[in-house]
C-alpha cells in the first residue's frame, strides 16, 4: 500500500519492541532469537487456514477474506501490536483496516513486523538467482523501450522492484497451502478498482488526466505480463498463463508496497502493516530498520475509537491515488486543475502537477495555474512577452510576473473560466456514459463516477 508516506530508518529495532506496554522490554538479540528458534511446522502455520485445499481462488471476487487467521499467523511469526489495536471493516468484509480501541500515545509503536515475514524486492534476486531475473528484466526494459518509440513509454527501471514483488507473490501463490504465506495470501482482496484493472471502456469515461494515469497503470501491467511470458522466471507455465493470477499478483504488489531508499532502493510488503488505510491527515507512519523489520509509529496522540492511517500519496492531488489504488480520498481539500492540454507549458515553466491546484470548497485557484494559462495566451499572441514572462516564472521574479498578470488579467480569467466550465461539462457527459454501463460487467463504474463528480 503506500506511495509517499515518510520512511524513517533506525539502526536497530530496540525502540520498536519497547513501545508495547503489554510486552516485556527485551533486547534486540532476544527478540531475534525467539523468532529464529521458534519451531514452525506446516501444521502450526496453517492451523488457522479455513480456505479449501489448494490455491487461493483469485478469480472468486466474493471469496471471504480470512484476515483474522492472517493476524494469528503473523503473531506466531513474531508480529506485535499495541494493546487495543484491532482489525475492523465498515463494509461487511470487502475492505479492512486497523483501529485503536484504547488510544495510542504519540511516538508509541503501533505494530512491529519482523523481517522474517516481510516480502522484500531485494531478496527476490537471492531466492530466484540473478541470472533469470536479469534476463527477464532485460526483456522488460526492451519492451518499455519499444513502447517509448510508439509514444507509450513507462519507466521500467523504476518498476523493476515492483516486478520482483509480483514474481515472488506468484511463486508463493502457486505453492498453495505449502507456502508459508498462504494465510496472508488468503486474507487479500480478490477484486481491485485501480487503473490496472480497468478496461478501455473505463478509460473512455475518465477525464484526460485521470485517464492517462489509469491507462499508464494498465500499460505497466501489460508490459510485466509480456515479460513474464518469456519463460525466464522459474514459475509453472500454468501460473504464467493464468491471466487472473498474474493480474491479481500485480495489483497486490502495486497496492501494498512501501518503498525505501537506504541502504538500497527496495519495495517491501509487511503483512498486517499492509492493512493500514489512507488519510490526508494520517496519524501513523511506517519505517524499516536496516535489518528489514517494519515499525508503525503513532505521529501524535490518537484517541480511542480512531482509525489508524498512513499517507498513500499527495493529499493535494488525489487522482494518482485513484489510478494506483482504486479509490478516491474523500478528505482532499484540493484537486489538480486538469490542464493536460497545457502539458508543454507546464514543463517549460518547470512546474509540477502538485502545484497546479484548485480548492474544492472555495474554488480558489493556485497562482501557478494562472501562470500556465497566461503563458499559453502570450505564446499565441506575443512570443516576446511570453519569453520574458516564462523567464520570470522560472526565476521567481514576482514583480515581472505580477506586471503581466495585471496587464492580461481579464484574458487569463476568461481562459480559466472556459477551461473550468469545459471540465464540468465534460465530467457530466463522462459520468452519464459511465452510468449507462451494466454494473455486472463494469463493476468499477461507482469509483469512476465518484472521481468525475
C-alpha positions as a LaTeX table, in Angstrom:
\begin{tabular}{lrrr}
\hline
Residue & $x$ (\AA) & $y$ (\AA) & $z$ (\AA) \\
\hline
Unk1 & 0.00 & 0.00 & 0.00 \\
Unk2 & 1.86 & 3.35 & 0.13 \\
Unk3 & 3.33 & 5.61 & $-2.31$ \\
Unk4 & 4.78 & 8.55 & $-0.44$ \\
Unk5 & 4.45 & 8.05 & 3.27 \\
Unk6 & 7.58 & 9.05 & 5.17 \\
Unk7 & 10.00 & 6.19 & 5.76 \\
Unk8 & 12.38 & 6.68 & 8.65 \\
Unk9 & 15.28 & 4.36 & 9.25 \\
Unk10 & 16.78 & 3.35 & 12.54 \\
Unk11 & 19.94 & 1.40 & 13.16 \\
Unk12 & 18.10 & $-1.08$ & 15.39 \\
Unk13 & 14.57 & $-2.04$ & 16.32 \\
Unk14 & 15.05 & $-1.97$ & 20.08 \\
Unk15 & 12.72 & 1.01 & 20.34 \\
Unk16 & 10.09 & $-0.83$ & 18.35 \\
Unk17 & 9.78 & $-3.57$ & 20.92 \\
Unk18 & 9.86 & $-1.32$ & 23.96 \\
Unk19 & 6.94 & 0.66 & 22.57 \\
Unk20 & 4.48 & $-2.07$ & 23.58 \\
Unk21 & 3.23 & $-1.62$ & 27.10 \\
Unk22 & 1.78 & $-5.14$ & 27.16 \\
Unk23 & 5.09 & $-6.80$ & 26.33 \\
Unk24 & 8.22 & $-7.15$ & 28.43 \\
Unk25 & 11.16 & $-5.00$ & 27.42 \\
Unk26 & 13.59 & $-7.32$ & 25.66 \\
Unk27 & 16.80 & $-6.82$ & 23.78 \\
Unk28 & 17.24 & $-6.94$ & 20.04 \\
Unk29 & 19.05 & $-10.24$ & 20.35 \\
Unk30 & 16.29 & $-11.75$ & 22.49 \\
Unk31 & 13.54 & $-10.89$ & 20.00 \\
Unk32 & 15.60 & $-12.17$ & 17.07 \\
Unk33 & 16.40 & $-15.37$ & 18.96 \\
Unk34 & 12.78 & $-16.00$ & 19.86 \\
Unk35 & 11.69 & $-15.60$ & 16.25 \\
Unk36 & 14.56 & $-17.67$ & 14.88 \\
Unk37 & 14.29 & $-20.51$ & 17.38 \\
Unk38 & 10.52 & $-20.94$ & 17.41 \\
Unk39 & 9.96 & $-24.34$ & 15.72 \\
Unk40 & 7.41 & $-23.64$ & 12.98 \\
Unk41 & 5.87 & $-26.60$ & 11.21 \\
Unk42 & 3.40 & $-26.63$ & 8.35 \\
Unk43 & 0.60 & $-27.73$ & 10.66 \\
Unk44 & 1.32 & $-24.88$ & 13.06 \\
Unk45 & 1.48 & $-22.27$ & 10.35 \\
Unk46 & $-1.70$ & $-23.40$ & 8.61 \\
Unk47 & $-3.79$ & $-24.44$ & 11.60 \\
Unk48 & $-5.86$ & $-21.26$ & 11.26 \\
Unk49 & $-6.45$ & $-21.50$ & 7.50 \\
Unk50 & $-10.11$ & $-22.07$ & 6.62 \\
Unk51 & $-9.84$ & $-21.89$ & 2.82 \\
Unk52 & $-10.33$ & $-25.07$ & 0.77 \\
Unk53 & $-7.34$ & $-27.24$ & $-0.04$ \\
Unk54 & $-5.15$ & $-25.91$ & $-2.82$ \\
Unk55 & $-4.68$ & $-22.46$ & $-4.28$ \\
Unk56 & $-6.27$ & $-19.23$ & $-3.20$ \\
Unk57 & $-9.10$ & $-18.70$ & $-5.69$ \\
Unk58 & $-8.23$ & $-15.25$ & $-7.01$ \\
Unk59 & $-10.99$ & $-15.39$ & $-9.62$ \\
Unk60 & $-13.75$ & $-15.55$ & $-6.99$ \\
Unk61 & $-14.30$ & $-11.89$ & $-6.15$ \\
Unk62 & $-16.88$ & $-12.82$ & $-3.49$ \\
Unk63 & $-14.49$ & $-15.10$ & $-1.61$ \\
Unk64 & $-14.25$ & $-14.23$ & 2.07 \\
Unk65 & $-11.05$ & $-12.57$ & 3.18 \\
Unk66 & $-9.70$ & $-14.52$ & 6.16 \\
Unk67 & $-7.92$ & $-11.61$ & 7.84 \\
Unk68 & $-8.14$ & $-12.95$ & 11.38 \\
Unk69 & $-6.28$ & $-16.15$ & 10.54 \\
Unk70 & $-3.65$ & $-13.97$ & 8.90 \\
Unk71 & $-3.33$ & $-11.94$ & 12.10 \\
Unk72 & $-2.81$ & $-15.08$ & 14.20 \\
Unk73 & $-0.31$ & $-16.43$ & 11.67 \\
Unk74 & 1.65 & $-13.16$ & 11.74 \\
Unk75 & 1.58 & $-13.21$ & 15.55 \\
Unk76 & 3.06 & $-16.71$ & 15.51 \\
Unk77 & 5.91 & $-15.34$ & 13.45 \\
Unk78 & 6.59 & $-12.51$ & 15.89 \\
Unk79 & 4.34 & $-9.66$ & 14.75 \\
Unk80 & 3.39 & $-7.49$ & 17.72 \\
Unk81 & 0.79 & $-4.78$ & 18.12 \\
Unk82 & $-0.10$ & $-2.31$ & 20.82 \\
Unk83 & $-2.97$ & $-3.02$ & 23.19 \\
Unk84 & $-6.34$ & $-2.21$ & 21.66 \\
Unk85 & $-5.21$ & $-2.29$ & 18.02 \\
Unk86 & $-7.75$ & $-4.32$ & 16.08 \\
Unk87 & $-8.78$ & $-5.17$ & 12.54 \\
Unk88 & $-12.18$ & $-3.87$ & 11.50 \\
Unk89 & $-14.39$ & $-3.49$ & 8.43 \\
Unk90 & $-17.07$ & $-0.93$ & 7.70 \\
Unk91 & $-18.46$ & $-2.66$ & 4.61 \\
Unk92 & $-19.07$ & $-6.22$ & 5.74 \\
Unk93 & $-15.63$ & $-7.60$ & 4.88 \\
Unk94 & $-14.68$ & $-6.23$ & 1.47 \\
Unk95 & $-12.20$ & $-3.76$ & 2.92 \\
Unk96 & $-10.35$ & $-3.98$ & 6.22 \\
Unk97 & $-8.28$ & $-1.53$ & 8.18 \\
Unk98 & $-6.86$ & $-1.05$ & 11.66 \\
Unk99 & $-8.15$ & 0.99 & 14.57 \\
Unk100 & $-7.29$ & 1.54 & 18.21 \\
Unk101 & $-9.87$ & 0.77 & 20.88 \\
Unk102 & $-7.78$ & 2.11 & 23.76 \\
Unk103 & $-5.86$ & 5.03 & 22.27 \\
Unk104 & $-2.20$ & 5.38 & 21.32 \\
Unk105 & 0.34 & 7.90 & 22.60 \\
Unk106 & 2.49 & 9.96 & 20.27 \\
Unk107 & 5.68 & 8.09 & 19.38 \\
Unk108 & 4.29 & 4.75 & 20.51 \\
Unk109 & 4.88 & 1.68 & 18.37 \\
Unk110 & 1.55 & 0.57 & 16.96 \\
Unk111 & 2.73 & $-2.50$ & 15.03 \\
Unk112 & 6.06 & $-4.25$ & 14.68 \\
Unk113 & 6.61 & $-6.84$ & 11.93 \\
Unk114 & 9.82 & $-8.92$ & 11.87 \\
Unk115 & 11.85 & $-9.10$ & 8.68 \\
Unk116 & 11.29 & $-12.87$ & 8.58 \\
Unk117 & 7.82 & $-12.32$ & 7.09 \\
Unk118 & 8.45 & $-9.03$ & 5.25 \\
Unk119 & 8.49 & $-9.59$ & 1.48 \\
Unk120 & 11.45 & $-7.65$ & 0.11 \\
Unk121 & 12.18 & $-7.00$ & $-3.56$ \\
Unk122 & 15.92 & $-7.06$ & $-2.81$ \\
Unk123 & 15.76 & $-10.65$ & $-1.54$ \\
Unk124 & 14.00 & $-11.96$ & $-4.64$ \\
Unk125 & 17.26 & $-11.94$ & $-6.60$ \\
Unk126 & 18.86 & $-14.18$ & $-3.98$ \\
Unk127 & 15.88 & $-16.54$ & $-3.97$ \\
Unk128 & 15.45 & $-16.88$ & $-7.74$ \\
Unk129 & 19.02 & $-16.31$ & $-8.88$ \\
Unk130 & 20.44 & $-13.24$ & $-10.53$ \\
Unk131 & 20.67 & $-14.88$ & $-13.93$ \\
Unk132 & 17.00 & $-15.49$ & $-14.60$ \\
Unk133 & 15.95 & $-12.15$ & $-13.17$ \\
Unk134 & 18.49 & $-10.26$ & $-15.26$ \\
Unk135 & 17.19 & $-11.98$ & $-18.37$ \\
Unk136 & 13.53 & $-11.26$ & $-17.76$ \\
Unk137 & 14.21 & $-7.71$ & $-16.58$ \\
Unk138 & 16.27 & $-7.06$ & $-19.72$ \\
Unk139 & 13.23 & $-8.18$ & $-21.72$ \\
Unk140 & 11.01 & $-5.84$ & $-19.70$ \\
Unk141 & 13.33 & $-2.92$ & $-20.43$ \\
Unk142 & 13.31 & $-3.79$ & $-24.15$ \\
Unk143 & 9.50 & $-3.86$ & $-24.15$ \\
Unk144 & 9.49 & $-0.49$ & $-22.47$ \\
Unk145 & 11.96 & 1.00 & $-24.95$ \\
Unk146 & 9.89 & $-0.28$ & $-27.86$ \\
Unk147 & 6.79 & 1.28 & $-26.32$ \\
Unk148 & 8.67 & 4.58 & $-25.98$ \\
Unk149 & 9.14 & 4.67 & $-29.73$ \\
Unk150 & 5.37 & 4.40 & $-30.09$ \\
Unk151 & 4.71 & 7.10 & $-27.51$ \\
Unk152 & 3.54 & 4.89 & $-24.65$ \\
Unk153 & 6.67 & 4.80 & $-22.52$ \\
Unk154 & 6.73 & 3.65 & $-18.92$ \\
Unk155 & 9.66 & 3.81 & $-16.52$ \\
Unk156 & 10.63 & 0.15 & $-16.28$ \\
Unk157 & 13.85 & 0.91 & $-14.39$ \\
Unk158 & 11.73 & 2.45 & $-11.65$ \\
Unk159 & 9.34 & $-0.51$ & $-11.79$ \\
Unk160 & 11.85 & $-3.37$ & $-11.55$ \\
Unk161 & 11.47 & $-3.78$ & $-7.75$ \\
Unk162 & 7.70 & $-3.95$ & $-8.27$ \\
Unk163 & 8.18 & $-6.66$ & $-10.90$ \\
Unk164 & 10.21 & $-8.67$ & $-8.41$ \\
Unk165 & 7.47 & $-8.41$ & $-5.80$ \\
Unk166 & 4.92 & $-9.63$ & $-8.34$ \\
Unk167 & 7.09 & $-12.63$ & $-9.21$ \\
Unk168 & 7.55 & $-13.50$ & $-5.53$ \\
Unk169 & 3.81 & $-13.29$ & $-4.87$ \\
Unk170 & 3.10 & $-15.58$ & $-7.84$ \\
Unk171 & 5.73 & $-18.03$ & $-6.62$ \\
Unk172 & 4.08 & $-18.20$ & $-3.19$ \\
Unk173 & 0.57 & $-18.37$ & $-4.69$ \\
Unk174 & 1.34 & $-21.39$ & $-6.89$ \\
Unk175 & 2.57 & $-23.32$ & $-3.84$ \\
Unk176 & $-0.94$ & $-23.24$ & $-2.39$ \\
Unk177 & $-1.01$ & $-24.27$ & 1.24 \\
Unk178 & 2.62 & $-25.34$ & 1.00 \\
Unk179 & 3.52 & $-21.65$ & 1.08 \\
Unk180 & 4.29 & $-20.16$ & 4.48 \\
Unk181 & 2.47 & $-17.07$ & 3.21 \\
Unk182 & $-0.80$ & $-18.88$ & 2.50 \\
Unk183 & $-2.68$ & $-17.23$ & 5.43 \\
Unk184 & $-1.58$ & $-13.81$ & 4.22 \\
Unk185 & $-2.48$ & $-14.55$ & 0.59 \\
Unk186 & $-5.88$ & $-15.80$ & 1.71 \\
Unk187 & $-6.52$ & $-12.52$ & 3.54 \\
Unk188 & $-6.05$ & $-10.32$ & 0.48 \\
Unk189 & $-8.78$ & $-8.79$ & $-1.70$ \\
Unk190 & $-9.62$ & $-10.56$ & $-4.94$ \\
Unk191 & $-11.10$ & $-7.57$ & $-6.71$ \\
Unk192 & $-9.40$ & $-4.25$ & $-7.47$ \\
Unk193 & $-10.69$ & $-0.98$ & $-8.90$ \\
Unk194 & $-7.48$ & 0.73 & $-9.97$ \\
Unk195 & $-6.18$ & 1.60 & $-13.41$ \\
Unk196 & $-4.55$ & $-1.78$ & $-13.99$ \\
Unk197 & $-7.96$ & $-3.41$ & $-13.52$ \\
Unk198 & $-9.86$ & $-1.07$ & $-15.81$ \\
Unk199 & $-10.85$ & $-1.65$ & $-19.41$ \\
Unk200 & $-10.74$ & 0.59 & $-22.45$ \\
Unk201 & $-14.38$ & 1.47 & $-21.85$ \\
Unk202 & $-13.49$ & 2.57 & $-18.32$ \\
Unk203 & $-10.81$ & 4.92 & $-19.65$ \\
Unk204 & $-13.37$ & 6.40 & $-22.05$ \\
Unk205 & $-15.36$ & 7.58 & $-19.01$ \\
Unk206 & $-12.46$ & 9.41 & $-17.32$ \\
Unk207 & $-11.18$ & 12.97 & $-17.83$ \\
Unk208 & $-7.82$ & 13.20 & $-19.68$ \\
Unk209 & $-5.56$ & 13.41 & $-16.61$ \\
Unk210 & $-7.23$ & 10.51 & $-14.77$ \\
Unk211 & $-7.49$ & 8.51 & $-17.98$ \\
Unk212 & $-3.79$ & 9.00 & $-18.68$ \\
Unk213 & $-2.73$ & 7.90 & $-15.19$ \\
Unk214 & $-5.11$ & 4.93 & $-15.10$ \\
Unk215 & $-4.19$ & 3.71 & $-18.58$ \\
Unk216 & $-0.50$ & 4.03 & $-17.69$ \\
Unk217 & $-1.03$ & 1.56 & $-14.84$ \\
Unk218 & $-2.77$ & $-0.77$ & $-17.28$ \\
Unk219 & 0.16 & $-0.43$ & $-19.70$ \\
Unk220 & 2.66 & $-1.18$ & $-16.91$ \\
Unk221 & 0.78 & $-4.35$ & $-16.06$ \\
Unk222 & 0.72 & $-5.35$ & $-19.72$ \\
Unk223 & 4.48 & $-4.94$ & $-20.01$ \\
Unk224 & 5.05 & $-7.04$ & $-16.88$ \\
Unk225 & 2.77 & $-9.75$ & $-18.28$ \\
Unk226 & 4.58 & $-9.80$ & $-21.62$ \\
Unk227 & 8.00 & $-10.09$ & $-19.96$ \\
Unk228 & 6.79 & $-12.84$ & $-17.65$ \\
Unk229 & 5.63 & $-14.94$ & $-20.62$ \\
Unk230 & 9.17 & $-15.13$ & $-22.00$ \\
Unk231 & 9.73 & $-18.00$ & $-19.59$ \\
Unk232 & 12.91 & $-16.94$ & $-17.81$ \\
Unk233 & 11.32 & $-16.90$ & $-14.35$ \\
Unk234 & 11.08 & $-20.30$ & $-12.58$ \\
Unk235 & 7.29 & $-20.39$ & $-12.35$ \\
Unk236 & 4.92 & $-23.07$ & $-13.59$ \\
Unk237 & 3.71 & $-22.40$ & $-17.15$ \\
Unk238 & 0.14 & $-22.72$ & $-15.88$ \\
Unk239 & 0.79 & $-19.88$ & $-13.45$ \\
Unk240 & 2.36 & $-17.65$ & $-16.09$ \\
Unk241 & $-0.59$ & $-18.20$ & $-18.44$ \\
Unk242 & $-3.17$ & $-17.67$ & $-15.68$ \\
Unk243 & $-4.32$ & $-14.15$ & $-16.54$ \\
Unk244 & $-6.35$ & $-13.70$ & $-13.36$ \\
Unk245 & $-3.50$ & $-14.81$ & $-11.10$ \\
Unk246 & $-0.89$ & $-12.59$ & $-12.79$ \\
Unk247 & $-3.10$ & $-9.50$ & $-12.68$ \\
Unk248 & $-4.01$ & $-10.23$ & $-9.06$ \\
Unk249 & $-0.34$ & $-10.60$ & $-8.08$ \\
Unk250 & 0.49 & $-7.34$ & $-9.86$ \\
Unk251 & $-2.29$ & $-5.49$ & $-8.05$ \\
Unk252 & $-1.32$ & $-6.94$ & $-4.68$ \\
Unk253 & 2.25 & $-5.73$ & $-5.18$ \\
Unk254 & 1.17 & $-2.35$ & $-6.55$ \\
Unk255 & $-1.30$ & $-1.52$ & $-3.78$ \\
Unk256 & 0.53 & $-2.88$ & $-0.73$ \\
Unk257 & 4.21 & $-1.99$ & $-1.11$ \\
Unk258 & 6.25 & 0.57 & 0.80 \\
Unk259 & 9.41 & 1.98 & $-0.71$ \\
Unk260 & 12.70 & 2.68 & 0.99 \\
Unk261 & 15.88 & 4.22 & $-0.41$ \\
Unk262 & 18.53 & 3.35 & 2.16 \\
Unk263 & 20.76 & 1.39 & 2.25 \\
Unk264 & 19.44 & 0.44 & $-1.21$ \\
Unk265 & 16.26 & 1.16 & $-3.10$ \\
Unk266 & 13.72 & $-1.55$ & $-2.28$ \\
Unk267 & 9.99 & $-2.20$ & $-2.23$ \\
Unk268 & 8.66 & $-4.15$ & 0.75 \\
Unk269 & 5.35 & $-5.58$ & 1.94 \\
Unk270 & 4.85 & $-6.14$ & 5.66 \\
Unk271 & 1.85 & $-8.38$ & 6.46 \\
Unk272 & $-0.52$ & $-6.74$ & 8.96 \\
Unk273 & 1.07 & $-3.32$ & 8.44 \\
Unk274 & $-0.30$ & $-3.50$ & 4.90 \\
Unk275 & $-3.82$ & $-3.31$ & 6.39 \\
Unk276 & $-3.39$ & 0.40 & 7.19 \\
Unk277 & $-5.54$ & 2.65 & 5.03 \\
Unk278 & $-5.02$ & 6.17 & 3.70 \\
Unk279 & $-5.95$ & 9.55 & 5.14 \\
Unk280 & $-4.92$ & 13.04 & 4.12 \\
Unk281 & $-4.34$ & 13.81 & 7.82 \\
Unk282 & $-2.71$ & 10.48 & 8.64 \\
Unk283 & $-1.82$ & 9.61 & 12.22 \\
Unk284 & 0.85 & 6.91 & 11.70 \\
Unk285 & 3.97 & 6.39 & 9.65 \\
Unk286 & 5.85 & 3.29 & 8.55 \\
Unk287 & 9.60 & 2.79 & 8.78 \\
Unk288 & 12.01 & $-0.07$ & 8.21 \\
Unk289 & 15.30 & $-0.56$ & 10.00 \\
Unk290 & 18.44 & $-1.79$ & 8.26 \\
Unk291 & 17.58 & $-5.39$ & 9.09 \\
Unk292 & 14.25 & $-5.13$ & 7.29 \\
Unk293 & 11.99 & $-5.07$ & 10.35 \\
Unk294 & 8.89 & $-2.91$ & 9.96 \\
Unk295 & 7.68 & $-0.46$ & 12.57 \\
Unk296 & 4.44 & 1.54 & 12.54 \\
Unk297 & 4.61 & 4.57 & 14.83 \\
Unk298 & 1.94 & 6.99 & 16.04 \\
Unk299 & 2.67 & 10.54 & 14.87 \\
Unk300 & 0.61 & 12.11 & 17.66 \\
Unk301 & $-1.80$ & 11.10 & 20.42 \\
Unk302 & $-4.57$ & 9.03 & 18.83 \\
Unk303 & $-7.82$ & 8.79 & 20.82 \\
Unk304 & $-9.65$ & 5.52 & 21.39 \\
Unk305 & $-12.01$ & 4.53 & 18.59 \\
Unk306 & $-9.88$ & 6.15 & 15.87 \\
Unk307 & $-8.80$ & 4.51 & 12.61 \\
Unk308 & $-5.05$ & 4.10 & 12.21 \\
Unk309 & $-3.95$ & 5.63 & 8.91 \\
Unk310 & $-0.93$ & 6.39 & 6.77 \\
Unk311 & $-0.37$ & 8.53 & 3.67 \\
Unk312 & $-0.59$ & 6.77 & 0.31 \\
Unk313 & 0.13 & 9.86 & $-1.72$ \\
Unk314 & $-0.06$ & 13.62 & $-2.08$ \\
Unk315 & $-3.35$ & 14.68 & $-0.44$ \\
Unk316 & $-3.50$ & 17.77 & $-2.66$ \\
Unk317 & $-3.67$ & 15.66 & $-5.82$ \\
Unk318 & $-5.87$ & 12.57 & $-5.27$ \\
Unk319 & $-6.04$ & 11.35 & $-8.89$ \\
Unk320 & $-2.74$ & 9.37 & $-8.75$ \\
Unk321 & $-4.12$ & 7.63 & $-5.65$ \\
Unk322 & $-7.26$ & 6.79 & $-7.63$ \\
Unk323 & $-5.19$ & 5.37 & $-10.51$ \\
Unk324 & $-2.87$ & 3.26 & $-8.34$ \\
Unk325 & $-5.13$ & 2.14 & $-5.50$ \\
Unk326 & $-8.62$ & 2.33 & $-6.99$ \\
Unk327 & $-10.34$ & 4.61 & $-4.51$ \\
Unk328 & $-10.91$ & 8.33 & $-4.26$ \\
Unk329 & $-9.95$ & 10.03 & $-0.97$ \\
Unk330 & $-12.91$ & 11.91 & 0.45 \\
Unk331 & $-10.88$ & 14.25 & 2.65 \\
Unk332 & $-8.88$ & 16.09 & $-0.03$ \\
Unk333 & $-9.27$ & 19.88 & 0.00 \\
Unk334 & $-7.75$ & 20.40 & $-3.45$ \\
Unk335 & $-7.74$ & 18.87 & $-6.93$ \\
Unk336 & $-5.38$ & 19.14 & $-9.89$ \\
Unk337 & $-6.53$ & 21.80 & $-12.36$ \\
Unk338 & $-6.62$ & 19.10 & $-15.08$ \\
Unk339 & $-4.94$ & 21.31 & $-17.69$ \\
Unk340 & $-3.44$ & 18.38 & $-19.58$ \\
Unk341 & $-3.65$ & 20.37 & $-22.82$ \\
Unk342 & $-1.02$ & 22.70 & $-21.33$ \\
Unk343 & 1.48 & 19.94 & $-20.52$ \\
Unk344 & 4.08 & 21.59 & $-22.78$ \\
Unk345 & 3.73 & 24.91 & $-20.95$ \\
Unk346 & 3.85 & 23.20 & $-17.55$ \\
Unk347 & 7.13 & 21.53 & $-18.44$ \\
Unk348 & 8.64 & 24.68 & $-19.92$ \\
Unk349 & 7.95 & 26.62 & $-16.72$ \\
Unk350 & 9.31 & 23.78 & $-14.59$ \\
Unk351 & 6.06 & 23.36 & $-12.66$ \\
Unk352 & 4.70 & 20.18 & $-11.07$ \\
Unk353 & 1.13 & 18.90 & $-11.22$ \\
Unk354 & 1.02 & 19.03 & $-7.42$ \\
Unk355 & 1.42 & 22.83 & $-7.60$ \\
Unk356 & $-1.46$ & 23.36 & $-10.04$ \\
Unk357 & $-4.41$ & 23.08 & $-7.71$ \\
Unk358 & $-7.97$ & 24.30 & $-7.24$ \\
Unk359 & $-9.60$ & 24.40 & $-3.79$ \\
Unk360 & $-12.64$ & 22.11 & $-3.79$ \\
Unk361 & $-14.61$ & 24.14 & $-1.23$ \\
Unk362 & $-13.78$ & 27.76 & $-2.10$ \\
Unk363 & $-12.82$ & 27.41 & $-5.77$ \\
Unk364 & $-9.59$ & 29.32 & $-5.11$ \\
Unk365 & $-7.06$ & 28.82 & $-7.92$ \\
Unk366 & $-3.35$ & 28.40 & $-7.15$ \\
Unk367 & $-1.10$ & 31.19 & $-8.54$ \\
Unk368 & 0.83 & 28.83 & $-10.80$ \\
Unk369 & $-2.39$ & 27.81 & $-12.53$ \\
Unk370 & $-2.81$ & 31.46 & $-13.55$ \\
Unk371 & 0.80 & 31.41 & $-14.76$ \\
Unk372 & 0.41 & 28.49 & $-17.18$ \\
Unk373 & $-2.79$ & 29.89 & $-18.70$ \\
Unk374 & $-1.27$ & 33.33 & $-19.19$ \\
Unk375 & 1.92 & 31.79 & $-20.58$ \\
Unk376 & $-0.15$ & 29.90 & $-23.15$ \\
Unk377 & $-2.03$ & 33.08 & $-24.13$ \\
Unk378 & 1.20 & 35.03 & $-24.54$ \\
Unk379 & 2.79 & 32.29 & $-26.65$ \\
Unk380 & $-0.13$ & 32.55 & $-29.04$ \\
Unk381 & $-0.32$ & 36.35 & $-29.17$ \\
Unk382 & 3.05 & 37.86 & $-28.19$ \\
Unk383 & 6.06 & 35.47 & $-28.27$ \\
Unk384 & 8.49 & 38.08 & $-26.97$ \\
Unk385 & 6.34 & 38.78 & $-23.90$ \\
Unk386 & 5.87 & 35.04 & $-23.46$ \\
Unk387 & 9.64 & 34.61 & $-23.34$ \\
Unk388 & 10.03 & 37.34 & $-20.73$ \\
Unk389 & 7.12 & 36.07 & $-18.64$ \\
Unk390 & 8.40 & 32.49 & $-18.83$ \\
Unk391 & 11.83 & 33.59 & $-17.61$ \\
Unk392 & 10.20 & 35.46 & $-14.73$ \\
Unk393 & 8.29 & 32.32 & $-13.72$ \\
Unk394 & 11.40 & 30.15 & $-13.83$ \\
Unk395 & 13.48 & 32.70 & $-11.88$ \\
Unk396 & 10.79 & 33.54 & $-9.30$ \\
Unk397 & 10.75 & 37.16 & $-10.50$ \\
Unk398 & 7.47 & 38.05 & $-8.80$ \\
Unk399 & 7.41 & 41.72 & $-9.84$ \\
Unk400 & 7.68 & 40.92 & $-13.56$ \\
Unk401 & 5.16 & 38.11 & $-13.21$ \\
Unk402 & 2.71 & 40.39 & $-11.46$ \\
Unk403 & 3.09 & 43.04 & $-14.16$ \\
Unk404 & 1.99 & 40.61 & $-16.86$ \\
Unk405 & $-0.74$ & 39.07 & $-14.69$ \\
Unk406 & $-2.21$ & 42.52 & $-14.08$ \\
Unk407 & $-1.96$ & 43.51 & $-17.74$ \\
Unk408 & $-3.68$ & 40.38 & $-19.02$ \\
Unk409 & $-5.94$ & 39.61 & $-16.06$ \\
Unk410 & $-9.24$ & 39.71 & $-17.94$ \\
Unk411 & $-7.94$ & 37.49 & $-20.76$ \\
Unk412 & $-6.45$ & 34.96 & $-18.33$ \\
Unk413 & $-9.64$ & 34.92 & $-16.29$ \\
Unk414 & $-11.71$ & 34.24 & $-19.39$ \\
Unk415 & $-9.41$ & 31.38 & $-20.40$ \\
Unk416 & $-9.69$ & 29.88 & $-16.92$ \\
Unk417 & $-13.47$ & 30.16 & $-16.92$ \\
Unk418 & $-13.66$ & 28.45 & $-20.28$ \\
Unk419 & $-11.42$ & 25.67 & $-19.00$ \\
Unk420 & $-13.38$ & 25.11 & $-15.76$ \\
Unk421 & $-16.76$ & 25.15 & $-17.48$ \\
Unk422 & $-15.37$ & 22.74 & $-20.04$ \\
Unk423 & $-14.22$ & 20.37 & $-17.29$ \\
Unk424 & $-17.63$ & 20.43 & $-15.61$ \\
Unk425 & $-19.46$ & 19.85 & $-18.87$ \\
Unk426 & $-17.10$ & 17.05 & $-19.86$ \\
Unk427 & $-17.36$ & 15.42 & $-16.41$ \\
Unk428 & $-21.16$ & 15.38 & $-16.66$ \\
Unk429 & $-21.02$ & 13.70 & $-20.07$ \\
Unk430 & $-18.42$ & 11.17 & $-18.93$ \\
Unk431 & $-20.47$ & 10.37 & $-15.84$ \\
Unk432 & $-23.60$ & 9.82 & $-17.92$ \\
Unk433 & $-21.62$ & 7.46 & $-20.16$ \\
Unk434 & $-20.31$ & 5.51 & $-17.17$ \\
Unk435 & $-23.77$ & 5.25 & $-15.63$ \\
Unk436 & $-25.07$ & 3.70 & $-18.83$ \\
Unk437 & $-22.81$ & 0.68 & $-18.31$ \\
Unk438 & $-24.02$ & $-2.57$ & $-16.74$ \\
Unk439 & $-22.57$ & $-2.92$ & $-13.23$ \\
Unk440 & $-22.33$ & $-6.68$ & $-13.68$ \\
Unk441 & $-19.78$ & $-6.28$ & $-16.47$ \\
Unk442 & $-18.32$ & $-2.93$ & $-15.35$ \\
Unk443 & $-18.06$ & $-3.07$ & $-11.53$ \\
Unk444 & $-15.71$ & $-0.08$ & $-11.47$ \\
Unk445 & $-18.42$ & 2.37 & $-12.51$ \\
Unk446 & $-19.11$ & 3.64 & $-8.95$ \\
Unk447 & $-15.50$ & 4.66 & $-8.31$ \\
Unk448 & $-15.28$ & 6.27 & $-11.78$ \\
Unk449 & $-18.46$ & 8.24 & $-11.14$ \\
Unk450 & $-17.14$ & 9.30 & $-7.72$ \\
Unk451 & $-13.95$ & 10.55 & $-9.34$ \\
Unk452 & $-15.78$ & 12.54 & $-12.02$ \\
Unk453 & $-18.07$ & 14.18 & $-9.50$ \\
\hline
\end{tabular}
